[in-house]
């Protein structure tokens, strides 16, 4: 079984975070906790602004007027260092978790195929509820579909083979992303025209459905107006319709554009877990991966964002695509860096605090959506569309602090998060298990 002490014995154990459950892997929990923050720094743009925010190449000003240097810095950091880097990292962790389930099933004499299929089915239901009822940017349903490939290959292939197949899929995904955005760059952003008057006068949900043939995507100004009205004003039914249509776009993008990269990261994470990437050994390769991310992945990400900022139309979108497409190299570098950090014992108190929400990552992922939509949507504070780029980062730090405190209090009494507990109960049909 893949287990290790939480942190090196030479590091003093801080009193703030609760003790880790027996059998937990320190590097996995810390990486998951860091990935939660990175994903939040990306998703906050879509929690508090339009789905078309992906096409933005300039920051939103905080407090009106022109963007401040804080807005510029926040926007650049989120685009260059977070966009397209942390959802692949979370995908790697999903693949690593599959190996733990496989080992647990083998020890207990369970049929892995049945266990993992139920796990994916439950995840699909959770994802659909999340996407339709809370926030359209859900990735869990996409995970449940792409996880079928992990189910087929994970138990049959060695760690090296899984890494090779995963690397090929990631490479294919990069080519696909660049190819699609290159075609879009040649044609530029399609011209927009206003919606017909009889459609423009409809409530936002009906306007969304009947206006799709005219808008042809979230870049259209009318799409932004529909989202603003639905999310900041409601009512619930109109918001539900708009969210459902946007969720369909999100699923399609997740499967078509990001599918190969996510699937490849699943296999890469599973292969690396089989090769003890997160547990022991590999120190020289960790350093090599960290260097690869710093020397290749980071410059590509920064260069892509700079290209987007200095260009317009399709070429700007192509710059964003470069930043995201080569983000996988930076992702692996981040994963290796976290493992080296945890093993070193340097700033172990910080690593332990980050690991706390990482121990209940699914609960915190869903809770993030609840808290963010409470701030932005009509059923809460109704502040959708009012945040500048620096304020978005500040909001993330506040929400992440809430997650840390909540996770600390919850794990002081329970072994796992509430959604994780439900996921396990339904996966194992109510039978007790210690599987992560």
CSV table of C-alpha atoms in Angstrom, one decimal:
chain,number,residue,atom,x,y,z
A,1,UNK,CA,0.0,0.0,0.0
A,2,UNK,CA,1.2,3.5,-0.8
A,3,UNK,CA,1.6,5.1,2.6
A,4,UNK,CA,4.1,7.4,4.2
A,5,UNK,CA,4.4,9.7,7.2
A,6,UNK,CA,2.8,13.0,6.8
A,7,UNK,CA,6.0,15.0,6.9
A,8,UNK,CA,9.6,14.3,7.6
A,9,UNK,CA,10.3,13.4,11.2
A,10,UNK,CA,12.7,16.2,11.6
A,11,UNK,CA,9.9,18.8,11.0
A,12,UNK,CA,8.0,19.9,14.1
A,13,UNK,CA,4.4,19.0,13.8
A,14,UNK,CA,2.2,22.2,14.0
A,15,UNK,CA,-0.8,22.2,16.3
A,16,UNK,CA,-3.2,24.0,14.0
A,17,UNK,CA,-4.2,21.4,11.4
A,18,UNK,CA,-5.8,18.2,12.6
A,19,UNK,CA,-3.7,15.0,12.4
A,20,UNK,CA,-3.8,13.1,9.2
A,21,UNK,CA,-5.8,9.9,9.0
A,22,UNK,CA,-3.8,6.7,9.0
A,23,UNK,CA,-2.6,5.7,5.5
A,24,UNK,CA,-2.9,9.2,4.0
A,25,UNK,CA,-0.2,10.3,1.5
A,26,UNK,CA,1.2,13.7,2.4
A,27,UNK,CA,2.2,14.8,-1.1
A,28,UNK,CA,-1.2,13.9,-2.5
A,29,UNK,CA,-3.1,15.9,0.0
A,30,UNK,CA,-0.9,18.9,-0.2
A,31,UNK,CA,-1.0,18.8,-4.1
A,32,UNK,CA,-4.8,18.5,-4.0
A,33,UNK,CA,-5.1,21.4,-1.6
A,34,UNK,CA,-2.8,23.6,-3.8
A,35,UNK,CA,-4.8,22.5,-6.9
A,36,UNK,CA,-8.0,23.7,-5.2
A,37,UNK,CA,-6.6,27.2,-4.9
A,38,UNK,CA,-5.2,27.2,-8.4
A,39,UNK,CA,-8.6,26.1,-9.9
A,40,UNK,CA,-10.4,28.7,-7.9
A,41,UNK,CA,-8.1,31.4,-9.2
A,42,UNK,CA,-9.2,30.4,-12.7
A,43,UNK,CA,-12.9,29.7,-12.1
A,44,UNK,CA,-13.5,33.0,-10.2
A,45,UNK,CA,-13.5,34.7,-13.6
A,46,UNK,CA,-16.5,32.6,-14.6
A,47,UNK,CA,-18.2,32.7,-11.2
A,48,UNK,CA,-18.3,36.5,-11.2
A,49,UNK,CA,-18.2,37.2,-14.9
A,50,UNK,CA,-19.4,35.9,-18.3
A,51,UNK,CA,-18.6,32.5,-19.8
A,52,UNK,CA,-16.9,34.5,-22.6
A,53,UNK,CA,-14.3,35.8,-20.1
A,54,UNK,CA,-12.0,33.2,-21.6
A,55,UNK,CA,-11.6,35.6,-24.6
A,56,UNK,CA,-10.5,38.5,-22.4
A,57,UNK,CA,-7.0,39.8,-22.8
A,58,UNK,CA,-7.1,42.7,-20.5
A,59,UNK,CA,-8.0,42.9,-16.7
A,60,UNK,CA,-11.2,44.2,-15.3
A,61,UNK,CA,-10.6,47.4,-13.3
A,62,UNK,CA,-11.2,47.3,-9.5
A,63,UNK,CA,-13.4,50.2,-8.3
A,64,UNK,CA,-14.1,51.6,-11.8
A,65,UNK,CA,-11.8,53.6,-14.0
A,66,UNK,CA,-8.7,52.1,-15.6
A,67,UNK,CA,-7.1,48.9,-14.3
A,68,UNK,CA,-4.5,49.4,-11.6
A,69,UNK,CA,-1.2,47.7,-11.4
A,70,UNK,CA,-2.8,45.2,-9.0
A,71,UNK,CA,-5.4,44.3,-11.6
A,72,UNK,CA,-2.7,43.9,-14.2
A,73,UNK,CA,-0.6,41.7,-12.0
A,74,UNK,CA,-3.6,39.6,-10.8
A,75,UNK,CA,-4.8,39.0,-14.3
A,76,UNK,CA,-1.4,38.1,-15.7
A,77,UNK,CA,-0.6,35.7,-12.8
A,78,UNK,CA,-4.0,33.9,-13.2
A,79,UNK,CA,-3.6,33.6,-17.0
A,80,UNK,CA,0.0,32.6,-17.1
A,81,UNK,CA,0.4,30.5,-14.0
A,82,UNK,CA,-3.1,29.1,-13.3
A,83,UNK,CA,-5.2,28.9,-16.5
A,84,UNK,CA,-4.8,25.4,-18.0
A,85,UNK,CA,-2.3,24.3,-15.3
A,86,UNK,CA,-4.4,23.2,-12.3
A,87,UNK,CA,-7.2,21.3,-13.8
A,88,UNK,CA,-4.6,18.9,-15.4
A,89,UNK,CA,-3.0,18.7,-11.9
A,90,UNK,CA,-6.4,17.7,-10.4
A,91,UNK,CA,-6.8,15.2,-13.2
A,92,UNK,CA,-3.4,13.6,-12.3
A,93,UNK,CA,-4.6,13.2,-8.8
A,94,UNK,CA,-7.8,11.5,-10.0
A,95,UNK,CA,-5.7,8.9,-11.8
A,96,UNK,CA,-3.5,8.4,-8.8
A,97,UNK,CA,-6.6,7.8,-6.7
A,98,UNK,CA,-7.7,5.1,-9.1
A,99,UNK,CA,-4.5,3.1,-8.2
A,100,UNK,CA,-5.3,3.4,-4.5
A,101,UNK,CA,-8.8,2.0,-5.1
A,102,UNK,CA,-7.3,-0.8,-7.3
A,103,UNK,CA,-5.0,-1.8,-4.5
A,104,UNK,CA,-7.7,-1.7,-1.9
A,105,UNK,CA,-10.1,-3.8,-4.0
A,106,UNK,CA,-7.3,-6.4,-4.5
A,107,UNK,CA,-6.7,-6.6,-0.7
A,108,UNK,CA,-10.3,-7.0,0.1
A,109,UNK,CA,-11.2,-9.4,-2.7
A,110,UNK,CA,-13.6,-7.0,-4.4
A,111,UNK,CA,-14.2,-6.7,-8.1
A,112,UNK,CA,-12.4,-3.5,-9.1
A,113,UNK,CA,-14.5,-3.0,-12.3
A,114,UNK,CA,-17.7,-3.0,-10.4
A,115,UNK,CA,-16.4,-0.7,-7.6
A,116,UNK,CA,-14.9,1.8,-10.0
A,117,UNK,CA,-17.9,1.8,-12.3
A,118,UNK,CA,-20.1,2.7,-9.3
A,119,UNK,CA,-17.6,5.4,-8.3
A,120,UNK,CA,-17.9,6.9,-11.8
A,121,UNK,CA,-21.7,6.7,-11.8
A,122,UNK,CA,-22.0,8.4,-8.5
A,123,UNK,CA,-19.5,11.1,-9.7
A,124,UNK,CA,-21.6,11.6,-12.8
A,125,UNK,CA,-24.7,12.2,-10.7
A,126,UNK,CA,-22.9,14.6,-8.4
A,127,UNK,CA,-21.5,16.5,-11.4
A,128,UNK,CA,-24.9,16.8,-13.1
A,129,UNK,CA,-26.5,18.2,-10.0
A,130,UNK,CA,-23.6,20.6,-9.5
A,131,UNK,CA,-23.7,21.8,-13.1
A,132,UNK,CA,-27.4,22.2,-13.5
A,133,UNK,CA,-28.3,23.5,-10.0
A,134,UNK,CA,-25.2,25.4,-8.8
A,135,UNK,CA,-22.6,26.3,-11.4
A,136,UNK,CA,-22.2,25.5,-15.1
A,137,UNK,CA,-18.4,25.1,-15.0
A,138,UNK,CA,-18.6,21.6,-13.4
A,139,UNK,CA,-15.8,19.2,-14.5
A,140,UNK,CA,-17.0,16.2,-12.5
A,141,UNK,CA,-19.3,14.8,-15.2
A,142,UNK,CA,-16.6,15.1,-17.8
A,143,UNK,CA,-14.3,13.2,-15.3
A,144,UNK,CA,-16.9,10.4,-15.0
A,145,UNK,CA,-17.1,10.0,-18.8
A,146,UNK,CA,-13.3,10.1,-19.4
A,147,UNK,CA,-12.7,7.9,-16.4
A,148,UNK,CA,-14.0,4.9,-18.4
A,149,UNK,CA,-10.7,4.9,-20.3
A,150,UNK,CA,-8.9,4.9,-17.0
A,151,UNK,CA,-11.1,1.9,-16.0
A,152,UNK,CA,-10.1,0.0,-19.0
A,153,UNK,CA,-6.3,0.7,-19.1
A,154,UNK,CA,-5.5,1.3,-15.4
A,155,UNK,CA,-5.6,-2.2,-14.1
A,156,UNK,CA,-4.0,-3.8,-17.2
A,157,UNK,CA,-1.0,-1.6,-17.9
A,158,UNK,CA,2.2,-1.1,-16.0
A,159,UNK,CA,3.2,2.3,-14.6
A,160,UNK,CA,5.6,3.0,-17.5
A,161,UNK,CA,3.0,2.0,-20.2
A,162,UNK,CA,0.4,4.2,-18.6
A,163,UNK,CA,2.8,7.2,-18.6
A,164,UNK,CA,3.7,6.6,-22.2
A,165,UNK,CA,0.0,6.4,-23.3
A,166,UNK,CA,-0.8,9.4,-21.1
A,167,UNK,CA,2.0,11.4,-22.6
A,168,UNK,CA,0.9,10.6,-26.1
A,169,UNK,CA,-2.7,11.7,-25.3
A,170,UNK,CA,-1.5,14.9,-23.8
A,171,UNK,CA,0.6,15.6,-26.8
A,172,UNK,CA,-2.3,14.9,-29.1
A,173,UNK,CA,-4.5,17.2,-27.0
A,174,UNK,CA,-1.9,20.0,-27.3
A,175,UNK,CA,-1.9,19.6,-31.1
A,176,UNK,CA,-5.7,19.6,-31.2
A,177,UNK,CA,-6.0,22.7,-29.0
A,178,UNK,CA,-3.4,24.6,-31.1
A,179,UNK,CA,-5.0,23.4,-34.3
A,180,UNK,CA,-8.5,24.5,-33.4
A,181,UNK,CA,-7.4,27.9,-32.1
A,182,UNK,CA,-5.2,28.4,-35.2
A,183,UNK,CA,-8.2,27.9,-37.4
A,184,UNK,CA,-10.1,30.4,-35.3
A,185,UNK,CA,-7.2,32.8,-35.5
A,186,UNK,CA,-7.2,32.8,-39.3
A,187,UNK,CA,-10.9,33.7,-39.3
A,188,UNK,CA,-10.8,36.0,-36.3
A,189,UNK,CA,-13.8,36.4,-34.0
A,190,UNK,CA,-17.0,36.2,-36.0
A,191,UNK,CA,-18.9,39.4,-36.5
A,192,UNK,CA,-21.8,40.0,-34.2
A,193,UNK,CA,-25.3,41.3,-34.9
A,194,UNK,CA,-28.0,42.3,-32.4
A,195,UNK,CA,-30.8,39.9,-31.6
A,196,UNK,CA,-34.1,40.5,-33.4
A,197,UNK,CA,-36.4,42.7,-31.3
A,198,UNK,CA,-39.0,39.9,-30.7
A,199,UNK,CA,-36.2,37.8,-29.1
A,200,UNK,CA,-34.4,40.6,-27.3
A,201,UNK,CA,-37.6,41.4,-25.3
A,202,UNK,CA,-37.9,37.9,-23.9
A,203,UNK,CA,-36.8,36.8,-20.4
A,204,UNK,CA,-33.2,35.7,-20.3
A,205,UNK,CA,-33.7,32.0,-20.4
A,206,UNK,CA,-36.0,32.1,-23.4
A,207,UNK,CA,-33.8,34.7,-25.0
A,208,UNK,CA,-30.8,32.3,-24.6
A,209,UNK,CA,-32.6,29.4,-26.3
A,210,UNK,CA,-34.1,31.3,-29.2
A,211,UNK,CA,-31.1,33.5,-29.7
A,212,UNK,CA,-28.5,30.7,-30.0
A,213,UNK,CA,-28.7,30.7,-33.8
A,214,UNK,CA,-27.8,34.4,-33.8
A,215,UNK,CA,-25.2,34.5,-31.0
A,216,UNK,CA,-23.2,31.4,-32.1
A,217,UNK,CA,-21.1,31.5,-28.9
A,218,UNK,CA,-20.3,33.3,-25.6
A,219,UNK,CA,-18.3,36.0,-27.4
A,220,UNK,CA,-21.6,37.7,-28.4
A,221,UNK,CA,-22.5,40.8,-26.4
A,222,UNK,CA,-26.1,39.5,-26.1
A,223,UNK,CA,-24.8,36.4,-24.4
A,224,UNK,CA,-23.1,38.6,-21.8
A,225,UNK,CA,-26.3,40.6,-21.2
A,226,UNK,CA,-28.3,37.4,-20.8
A,227,UNK,CA,-25.9,36.1,-18.2
A,228,UNK,CA,-25.8,39.4,-16.3
A,229,UNK,CA,-29.6,39.5,-16.1
A,230,UNK,CA,-30.1,35.9,-15.2
A,231,UNK,CA,-27.3,35.5,-12.6
A,232,UNK,CA,-27.6,38.9,-10.9
A,233,UNK,CA,-31.4,39.3,-11.1
A,234,UNK,CA,-33.0,35.9,-11.5
A,235,UNK,CA,-35.5,34.5,-11.1
A,236,UNK,CA,-34.5,30.9,-10.4
A,237,UNK,CA,-36.2,29.3,-13.5
A,238,UNK,CA,-34.6,31.7,-15.9
A,239,UNK,CA,-31.2,31.3,-14.3
A,240,UNK,CA,-31.6,27.5,-14.5
A,241,UNK,CA,-32.3,27.7,-18.2
A,242,UNK,CA,-29.3,29.9,-18.9
A,243,UNK,CA,-27.0,27.8,-16.7
A,244,UNK,CA,-28.2,24.6,-18.4
A,245,UNK,CA,-27.4,25.9,-21.9
A,246,UNK,CA,-24.0,27.2,-20.8
A,247,UNK,CA,-23.3,23.8,-19.0
A,248,UNK,CA,-24.0,22.0,-22.3
A,249,UNK,CA,-21.3,24.3,-24.0
A,250,UNK,CA,-19.0,23.6,-21.0
A,251,UNK,CA,-19.4,19.8,-21.3
A,252,UNK,CA,-18.8,19.9,-25.1
A,253,UNK,CA,-15.6,22.0,-24.6
A,254,UNK,CA,-14.5,19.7,-21.8
A,255,UNK,CA,-14.8,16.5,-23.9
A,256,UNK,CA,-13.7,17.8,-27.3
A,257,UNK,CA,-11.1,20.4,-26.5
A,258,UNK,CA,-9.7,19.3,-23.1
A,259,UNK,CA,-10.7,15.6,-23.3
A,260,UNK,CA,-7.4,14.2,-24.6
A,261,UNK,CA,-5.4,16.3,-22.1
A,262,UNK,CA,-7.6,15.3,-19.1
A,263,UNK,CA,-7.6,11.6,-20.2
A,264,UNK,CA,-3.9,11.7,-20.6
A,265,UNK,CA,-3.4,13.3,-17.2
A,266,UNK,CA,-5.6,10.5,-15.7
A,267,UNK,CA,-3.3,7.9,-17.2
A,268,UNK,CA,-0.1,9.8,-16.3
A,269,UNK,CA,-1.2,10.2,-12.7
A,270,UNK,CA,-2.1,6.5,-12.4
A,271,UNK,CA,1.2,5.5,-14.0
A,272,UNK,CA,3.2,7.8,-11.7
A,273,UNK,CA,1.4,6.5,-8.7
A,274,UNK,CA,2.3,2.9,-9.7
A,275,UNK,CA,5.9,4.1,-10.0
A,276,UNK,CA,5.8,5.7,-6.5
A,277,UNK,CA,6.1,9.3,-7.7
A,278,UNK,CA,4.2,10.6,-4.7
A,279,UNK,CA,5.6,8.2,-2.1
A,280,UNK,CA,9.3,7.3,-2.4
A,281,UNK,CA,12.3,7.4,-4.7
A,282,UNK,CA,12.5,9.3,-8.0
A,283,UNK,CA,14.2,12.4,-6.4
A,284,UNK,CA,16.4,13.0,-9.4
A,285,UNK,CA,13.5,12.7,-11.8
A,286,UNK,CA,11.4,15.1,-9.6
A,287,UNK,CA,14.1,17.6,-10.1
A,288,UNK,CA,14.2,17.0,-13.8
A,289,UNK,CA,10.4,17.4,-14.1
A,290,UNK,CA,10.6,20.6,-12.0
A,291,UNK,CA,13.3,22.0,-14.3
A,292,UNK,CA,11.3,21.0,-17.4
A,293,UNK,CA,8.3,22.9,-16.2
A,294,UNK,CA,10.4,25.9,-15.3
A,295,UNK,CA,12.5,26.0,-18.5
A,296,UNK,CA,9.8,25.0,-21.1
A,297,UNK,CA,6.4,25.2,-19.5
A,298,UNK,CA,6.7,28.5,-17.7
A,299,UNK,CA,8.2,30.5,-20.7
A,300,UNK,CA,5.5,29.1,-23.0
A,301,UNK,CA,2.8,30.1,-20.6
A,302,UNK,CA,4.2,33.6,-20.1
A,303,UNK,CA,4.9,34.1,-23.8
A,304,UNK,CA,1.4,33.0,-24.7
A,305,UNK,CA,-0.2,35.5,-22.4
A,306,UNK,CA,2.1,38.3,-23.6
A,307,UNK,CA,1.2,37.4,-27.2
A,308,UNK,CA,-2.5,37.6,-26.3
A,309,UNK,CA,-2.0,41.0,-24.6
A,310,UNK,CA,-0.2,42.5,-27.6
A,311,UNK,CA,-2.6,41.1,-30.2
A,312,UNK,CA,-6.3,41.3,-31.1
A,313,UNK,CA,-9.0,39.0,-32.3
A,314,UNK,CA,-8.0,35.4,-33.3
A,315,UNK,CA,-4.3,35.9,-32.7
A,316,UNK,CA,-5.0,36.9,-29.1
A,317,UNK,CA,-7.0,33.7,-28.7
A,318,UNK,CA,-4.1,31.8,-30.2
A,319,UNK,CA,-1.8,33.3,-27.6
A,320,UNK,CA,-4.1,32.1,-24.8
A,321,UNK,CA,-4.2,28.7,-26.4
A,322,UNK,CA,-0.4,28.4,-26.3
A,323,UNK,CA,-0.4,29.4,-22.6
A,324,UNK,CA,-3.0,26.7,-21.9
A,325,UNK,CA,-1.7,24.0,-24.3
A,326,UNK,CA,1.9,24.0,-22.9
A,327,UNK,CA,0.5,24.3,-19.4
A,328,UNK,CA,0.8,20.5,-19.0
A,329,UNK,CA,4.5,20.7,-18.8
A,330,UNK,CA,4.2,23.3,-16.0
A,331,UNK,CA,1.6,21.1,-14.3
A,332,UNK,CA,4.0,18.2,-14.1
A,333,UNK,CA,6.7,20.6,-12.8
A,334,UNK,CA,4.3,21.8,-10.1
A,335,UNK,CA,3.5,18.3,-9.0
A,336,UNK,CA,7.2,17.4,-8.8
A,337,UNK,CA,7.9,20.6,-6.9
A,338,UNK,CA,5.2,19.9,-4.3
A,339,UNK,CA,6.6,16.4,-3.7
A,340,UNK,CA,10.1,17.8,-3.2
A,341,UNK,CA,8.7,20.5,-0.9
A,342,UNK,CA,6.9,18.0,1.3
A,343,UNK,CA,9.9,15.7,1.5
A,344,UNK,CA,12.2,18.6,2.4
A,345,UNK,CA,10.3,19.6,5.5
A,346,UNK,CA,10.8,23.3,4.7
A,347,UNK,CA,7.8,25.4,5.7
A,348,UNK,CA,6.1,22.2,6.7
A,349,UNK,CA,3.4,24.1,8.7
A,350,UNK,CA,2.3,25.8,5.5
A,351,UNK,CA,2.3,22.5,3.6
A,352,UNK,CA,0.2,20.9,6.4
A,353,UNK,CA,-2.4,23.7,6.3
A,354,UNK,CA,-2.7,23.4,2.5
A,355,UNK,CA,-3.2,19.7,2.9
A,356,UNK,CA,-6.2,20.1,5.2
A,357,UNK,CA,-8.7,21.1,2.4
A,358,UNK,CA,-6.9,18.7,0.2
A,359,UNK,CA,-8.1,15.8,2.4
A,360,UNK,CA,-11.7,16.6,1.5
A,361,UNK,CA,-11.1,18.0,-2.0
A,362,UNK,CA,-14.5,17.0,-3.5
A,363,UNK,CA,-16.4,18.7,-0.7
A,364,UNK,CA,-14.3,21.8,-0.9
A,365,UNK,CA,-14.7,21.9,-4.7
A,366,UNK,CA,-18.4,21.9,-4.4
A,367,UNK,CA,-18.4,24.2,-1.4
A,368,UNK,CA,-16.4,26.7,-3.5
A,369,UNK,CA,-19.2,26.8,-6.0
A,370,UNK,CA,-21.8,27.4,-3.3
A,371,UNK,CA,-19.8,30.2,-1.7
A,372,UNK,CA,-18.8,31.9,-5.0
A,373,UNK,CA,-22.4,31.8,-6.4
A,374,UNK,CA,-23.7,33.2,-3.1
A,375,UNK,CA,-21.4,36.2,-3.6
A,376,UNK,CA,-22.2,36.6,-7.3
A,377,UNK,CA,-25.8,35.4,-7.9
A,378,UNK,CA,-29.2,36.9,-7.2
A,379,UNK,CA,-30.0,34.4,-4.5
A,380,UNK,CA,-27.1,35.8,-2.4
A,381,UNK,CA,-25.3,39.1,-2.7
A,382,UNK,CA,-25.9,39.6,-6.4
A,383,UNK,CA,-22.5,41.1,-7.2
A,384,UNK,CA,-22.1,39.3,-10.5
A,385,UNK,CA,-20.1,41.4,-13.0
A,386,UNK,CA,-18.8,43.9,-10.4
A,387,UNK,CA,-15.4,42.4,-9.5
A,388,UNK,CA,-12.1,43.7,-10.9
A,389,UNK,CA,-9.2,41.3,-11.4
A,390,UNK,CA,-7.5,42.1,-8.2
A,391,UNK,CA,-10.8,41.9,-6.3
A,392,UNK,CA,-11.3,38.4,-7.8
A,393,UNK,CA,-8.0,37.2,-6.4
A,394,UNK,CA,-8.9,38.7,-3.0
A,395,UNK,CA,-12.3,36.9,-3.1
A,396,UNK,CA,-10.4,33.6,-3.8
A,397,UNK,CA,-8.1,34.1,-0.8
A,398,UNK,CA,-11.1,34.8,1.4
A,399,UNK,CA,-13.0,31.7,0.2
A,400,UNK,CA,-9.9,29.5,0.4
A,401,UNK,CA,-9.4,30.6,4.0
A,402,UNK,CA,-13.0,29.7,4.8
A,403,UNK,CA,-12.4,26.2,3.2
A,404,UNK,CA,-9.3,25.8,5.4
A,405,UNK,CA,-11.2,26.7,8.6
A,406,UNK,CA,-14.2,24.5,7.7
A,407,UNK,CA,-12.0,21.5,6.8
A,408,UNK,CA,-10.1,21.9,10.0
A,409,UNK,CA,-13.2,21.9,12.1
A,410,UNK,CA,-14.8,19.1,10.2
A,411,UNK,CA,-11.8,16.8,10.2
A,412,UNK,CA,-11.4,17.3,13.9
A,413,UNK,CA,-14.5,15.2,14.3
A,414,UNK,CA,-14.7,13.1,11.2
A,415,UNK,CA,-12.3,11.1,9.0
A,416,UNK,CA,-13.4,12.4,5.7
A,417,UNK,CA,-15.5,15.2,4.2
A,418,UNK,CA,-19.3,14.8,3.9
A,419,UNK,CA,-19.4,14.4,0.1
A,420,UNK,CA,-16.5,12.0,0.2
A,421,UNK,CA,-18.3,10.0,2.9
A,422,UNK,CA,-21.4,9.8,0.7
A,423,UNK,CA,-19.4,9.0,-2.4
A,424,UNK,CA,-17.7,6.1,-0.6
A,425,UNK,CA,-21.0,4.8,0.9
A,426,UNK,CA,-22.6,4.6,-2.6
A,427,UNK,CA,-19.5,3.3,-4.2
A,428,UNK,CA,-19.1,0.4,-1.7
A,429,UNK,CA,-22.8,0.0,-1.2
A,430,UNK,CA,-22.7,1.0,2.4
A,431,UNK,CA,-20.0,-1.4,3.4
A,432,UNK,CA,-17.2,0.2,5.6
A,433,UNK,CA,-14.0,1.1,3.8
A,434,UNK,CA,-10.9,3.2,4.5
A,435,UNK,CA,-10.3,3.9,0.8
A,436,UNK,CA,-9.3,7.5,0.0
